[in-house]
XYZ file of C-alpha atoms in Angstrom:
306
model
C -0.058 -0.079 0.010
C 1.455 3.432 -1.053
C 2.366 5.841 1.674
C 1.623 9.536 1.744
C 5.036 11.399 1.995
C 5.505 15.138 2.921
C 9.090 16.370 1.537
C 10.481 19.798 2.174
C 13.540 20.747 0.161
C 11.972 18.939 -2.908
C 13.196 20.980 -5.670
C 17.169 20.366 -5.663
C 19.772 17.815 -4.527
C 18.838 15.211 -1.976
C 15.226 16.491 -1.833
C 14.752 16.061 -5.443
C 16.450 12.839 -5.380
C 14.346 11.548 -2.650
C 10.833 12.690 -4.252
C 12.116 10.363 -7.467
C 12.845 7.572 -5.204
C 9.571 7.619 -3.117
C 7.865 8.054 -6.655
C 9.356 5.161 -8.030
C 8.084 3.170 -4.899
C 4.512 4.368 -5.674
C 4.238 6.650 -2.921
C 1.866 9.749 -2.669
C 3.921 13.037 -2.438
C 3.328 16.451 -0.953
C 6.388 18.342 -2.448
C 7.368 21.580 -0.654
C 10.253 24.176 -1.477
C 10.391 27.919 -1.935
C 10.267 28.165 -6.090
C 6.910 27.498 -7.411
C 8.084 26.947 -11.076
C 10.578 24.229 -10.070
C 8.506 22.773 -7.698
C 6.020 22.166 -10.534
C 8.504 20.466 -12.570
C 9.282 18.079 -9.596
C 5.396 17.427 -9.183
C 5.062 16.520 -13.100
C 8.253 14.246 -12.844
C 6.428 12.308 -10.118
C 2.890 12.375 -11.754
C 4.675 11.109 -14.912
C 6.105 8.265 -12.842
C 2.417 7.233 -12.029
C 1.643 8.716 -8.521
C -0.285 11.379 -7.032
C 1.552 14.447 -6.088
C 0.936 17.823 -4.822
C 3.039 20.856 -4.891
C 2.848 23.159 -2.040
C 5.242 26.290 -2.347
C 6.545 26.705 1.273
C 9.340 28.610 2.913
C 10.061 26.587 6.040
C 11.312 30.031 7.767
C 7.808 31.582 7.412
C 5.361 31.545 10.457
C 2.652 29.228 9.802
C 3.892 27.579 6.707
C 4.537 24.223 7.820
C 1.108 23.912 9.622
C -0.294 25.110 6.057
C 1.763 22.415 4.423
C 0.393 19.810 6.915
C -3.353 21.081 6.190
C -2.992 20.839 2.390
C -1.528 17.241 2.834
C -4.491 16.373 4.885
C -6.941 18.067 2.712
C -5.812 16.087 -0.147
C -4.786 12.525 1.284
C -6.283 12.566 4.878
C -3.147 11.403 6.576
C 0.627 11.535 6.559
C 2.561 8.439 6.881
C 6.287 9.956 6.398
C 7.424 13.462 7.031
C 11.127 14.144 5.218
C 12.885 17.456 5.983
C 15.496 18.222 3.538
C 15.392 21.819 3.362
C 18.676 23.411 3.768
C 21.038 26.575 2.999
C 24.857 27.228 3.351
C 27.182 29.918 3.688
C 31.011 30.224 3.331
C 33.092 32.830 5.395
C 35.161 33.248 8.331
C 32.873 33.664 11.268
C 33.763 37.311 11.734
C 33.383 38.109 8.080
C 29.975 36.353 7.514
C 27.136 39.234 7.935
C 24.996 38.257 10.811
C 21.935 38.404 8.942
C 23.285 35.579 6.790
C 24.456 33.401 9.775
C 20.970 33.991 11.606
C 19.104 33.047 8.375
C 21.164 29.908 7.671
C 20.368 28.762 11.377
C 16.778 29.783 11.049
C 16.462 27.534 8.015
C 18.577 24.557 8.694
C 17.843 24.331 12.431
C 14.674 26.221 13.280
C 13.089 25.039 9.987
C 13.819 21.463 11.032
C 12.340 21.862 14.394
C 9.197 23.587 12.887
C 9.004 20.593 10.544
C 9.387 18.083 13.370
C 6.570 19.903 15.561
C 4.011 19.827 12.885
C 4.774 16.213 11.983
C 5.237 14.705 15.651
C 1.754 16.552 16.858
C 0.079 14.862 13.754
C 1.638 11.465 14.186
C 0.682 11.417 17.984
C -2.868 12.353 17.036
C -3.199 9.652 14.341
C -1.241 6.628 15.525
C 2.153 7.024 14.434
C 4.443 7.801 11.631
C 8.025 8.245 10.581
C 10.113 11.875 10.795
C 13.144 11.709 8.742
C 15.546 14.809 9.092
C 18.742 15.240 6.838
C 21.714 15.792 8.926
C 25.388 15.985 7.721
C 28.571 14.664 8.938
C 29.236 18.325 10.004
C 26.780 17.745 12.881
C 29.515 15.193 14.195
C 32.731 17.193 13.166
C 33.789 20.727 12.503
C 35.316 22.542 9.516
C 36.394 26.114 9.194
C 34.621 28.835 7.117
C 31.096 26.958 7.509
C 30.337 27.969 11.050
C 26.576 28.933 10.504
C 26.121 25.262 8.833
C 28.060 23.249 11.288
C 26.141 25.075 14.028
C 22.910 24.167 12.631
C 23.756 20.550 11.939
C 25.075 20.102 15.507
C 21.976 21.510 16.938
C 19.791 19.443 14.656
C 21.656 16.297 15.859
C 21.000 17.039 19.402
C 17.456 17.869 18.669
C 17.044 14.446 16.979
C 18.384 12.778 19.946
C 15.897 14.414 22.285
C 13.009 13.642 20.056
C 14.138 10.061 19.611
C 14.120 9.838 23.585
C 10.660 11.416 23.936
C 9.280 9.450 21.042
C 9.666 6.294 23.120
C 6.619 7.608 25.206
C 4.446 7.681 21.759
C 3.652 4.336 20.342
C 4.120 4.317 16.436
C 6.247 7.201 16.233
C 9.665 6.985 14.714
C 12.386 9.571 14.349
C 15.273 9.197 11.899
C 18.487 11.040 11.090
C 20.161 10.413 7.891
C 23.763 11.844 7.996
C 25.706 12.291 4.524
C 29.224 13.436 4.029
C 30.116 15.136 0.772
C 27.270 15.101 -1.553
C 27.371 15.827 -5.525
C 24.380 18.770 -5.106
C 24.105 22.214 -6.340
C 24.176 23.434 -2.535
C 27.826 24.353 -2.874
C 27.232 26.667 -6.071
C 23.932 28.125 -4.200
C 25.662 28.933 -1.070
C 26.176 32.310 0.225
C 29.861 33.249 0.091
C 31.853 35.822 2.046
C 35.168 33.718 1.601
C 36.137 34.775 -1.876
C 36.621 31.330 -3.144
C 33.726 29.029 -4.504
C 33.119 25.997 -2.337
C 32.890 22.357 -3.376
C 32.180 19.104 -1.741
C 35.465 17.343 -0.855
C 36.352 13.763 -1.806
C 35.023 11.244 -1.634
C 31.776 12.402 -3.043
C 28.618 10.437 -2.907
C 25.644 10.854 -5.437
C 22.253 12.445 -4.055
C 20.667 9.177 -5.655
C 22.583 7.049 -2.725
C 21.562 9.415 0.112
C 17.836 9.241 -1.445
C 17.665 5.359 -1.125
C 19.032 5.674 2.313
C 16.028 8.170 3.349
C 13.571 5.638 1.665
C 15.093 2.859 3.543
C 14.417 4.781 6.852
C 10.978 4.978 5.867
C 10.690 1.351 5.039
C 12.672 0.267 8.312
C 13.290 3.529 10.679
C 16.761 3.486 12.343
C 18.085 6.043 14.635
C 20.854 7.241 12.277
C 21.994 6.323 8.941
C 25.416 7.701 7.746
C 26.150 7.928 4.034
C 29.729 8.424 3.079
C 32.674 6.251 3.098
C 34.993 8.150 5.424
C 32.264 9.697 7.716
C 33.082 7.349 10.744
C 37.032 7.927 10.271
C 36.345 11.428 10.171
C 34.315 11.209 13.413
C 36.839 9.061 15.067
C 39.651 11.322 14.423
C 37.726 14.359 15.551
C 36.967 12.631 18.812
C 40.120 10.510 19.462
C 42.946 12.985 18.168
C 41.399 16.608 18.380
C 44.884 18.256 18.323
C 45.834 16.411 15.012
C 42.394 16.851 13.699
C 42.349 20.732 14.143
C 45.883 20.961 12.782
C 44.869 19.239 9.684
C 41.174 20.330 8.792
C 42.226 23.757 7.735
C 44.640 23.041 5.271
C 42.487 19.973 3.976
C 39.716 22.481 3.839
C 41.215 24.953 1.672
C 42.664 22.241 -0.536
C 39.678 19.895 -0.922
C 36.733 21.953 0.138
C 37.328 25.005 -1.959
C 37.793 25.427 -5.680
C 40.299 28.155 -7.088
C 37.292 30.054 -8.438
C 37.180 33.494 -7.071
C 33.964 34.929 -6.190
C 32.302 38.210 -5.020
C 30.499 38.409 -1.811
C 26.986 37.378 -2.216
C 24.071 35.878 -0.214
C 23.395 32.935 -2.761
C 19.918 31.324 -1.906
C 19.897 32.037 1.517
C 17.056 34.529 1.479
C 15.722 33.769 -2.195
C 15.590 30.794 -4.209
C 17.525 30.562 -7.611
C 15.499 28.326 -9.649
C 17.988 28.299 -12.569
C 20.546 26.679 -10.182
C 18.235 23.926 -8.823
C 18.888 20.380 -9.896
C 19.559 16.826 -8.551
C 23.067 16.848 -9.169
C 25.656 19.723 -8.550
C 28.054 18.607 -11.545
C 30.870 17.419 -9.130
C 30.816 13.784 -10.409
C 31.087 12.582 -13.894
C 27.830 11.208 -15.302
C 27.787 7.356 -16.326
C 26.214 6.593 -19.490
C 22.853 4.996 -19.106
C 23.234 1.196 -18.995
C 20.808 -1.472 -20.442
C 17.943 -2.168 -18.562
C 18.301 1.106 -16.124
C 15.268 2.662 -14.797
C 12.586 3.603 -17.333
C 11.029 6.301 -15.036
C 11.064 9.679 -16.712
C 14.500 10.623 -15.223
C 16.097 7.721 -16.330
C 19.355 6.994 -14.181
C 20.588 10.403 -14.423
C 20.232 13.434 -12.295
């Protein structure tokens, strides 16, 4: 039987890949993001795959927006089985160079937006006999890196929030809370990030595909787990951060400048922190080569690419 899935951040990166993955499973979707035009494109992709999909333009930082999103889902489908929060923004810059308004908005989107999603979803699940909440974290919720202070602070806060919610959910039968923790992923978030550092950011190697993260999200919907890590060196990074903090701090700056930044100079800008950029939204960010389509690959509208 198909599930009813609410998905924020559905127009780009992991969120858009997850929308396609759920659609491929036959689930009914309520898609949310800031850009109405791109959101309509994603809805059309899902409908072409043979599922019902509703597009609800939503800014997770707006008061009441997530309540309205839930109301739209209930009006269309009558209930919600899974709520996935994928909406996120990013900013590069030394902490003292990052405008406070940019820092605050990243935290508002990545942490408080996730908290508001969780609040709305969990209240619904408690009233209607259960459901699964899946929040998208980051390996930067377990370790730190320079020049990304707002994102790091948000993801550390999100990990703490999820742990508390998991503890509270023990008192609510049928409610499950999962955290999916990717490392570097080939999405457009790096190009779309605010930048006050002067060099374009990039995902450090090794880089996972958003489709791989999306499969982990759907697996959590099928069989909820407390936390799923997606990334070949995530656990190694976490071990080094905890066991060898002095060595980690000595190496992380040079490695970030070498592997986490490109040589491309950029002028200071706010990226998509405050407003979306529909022309930059896609599943993939172009950091990995695309493989040719293989015989027998998916015949869904988007094929096996991004």
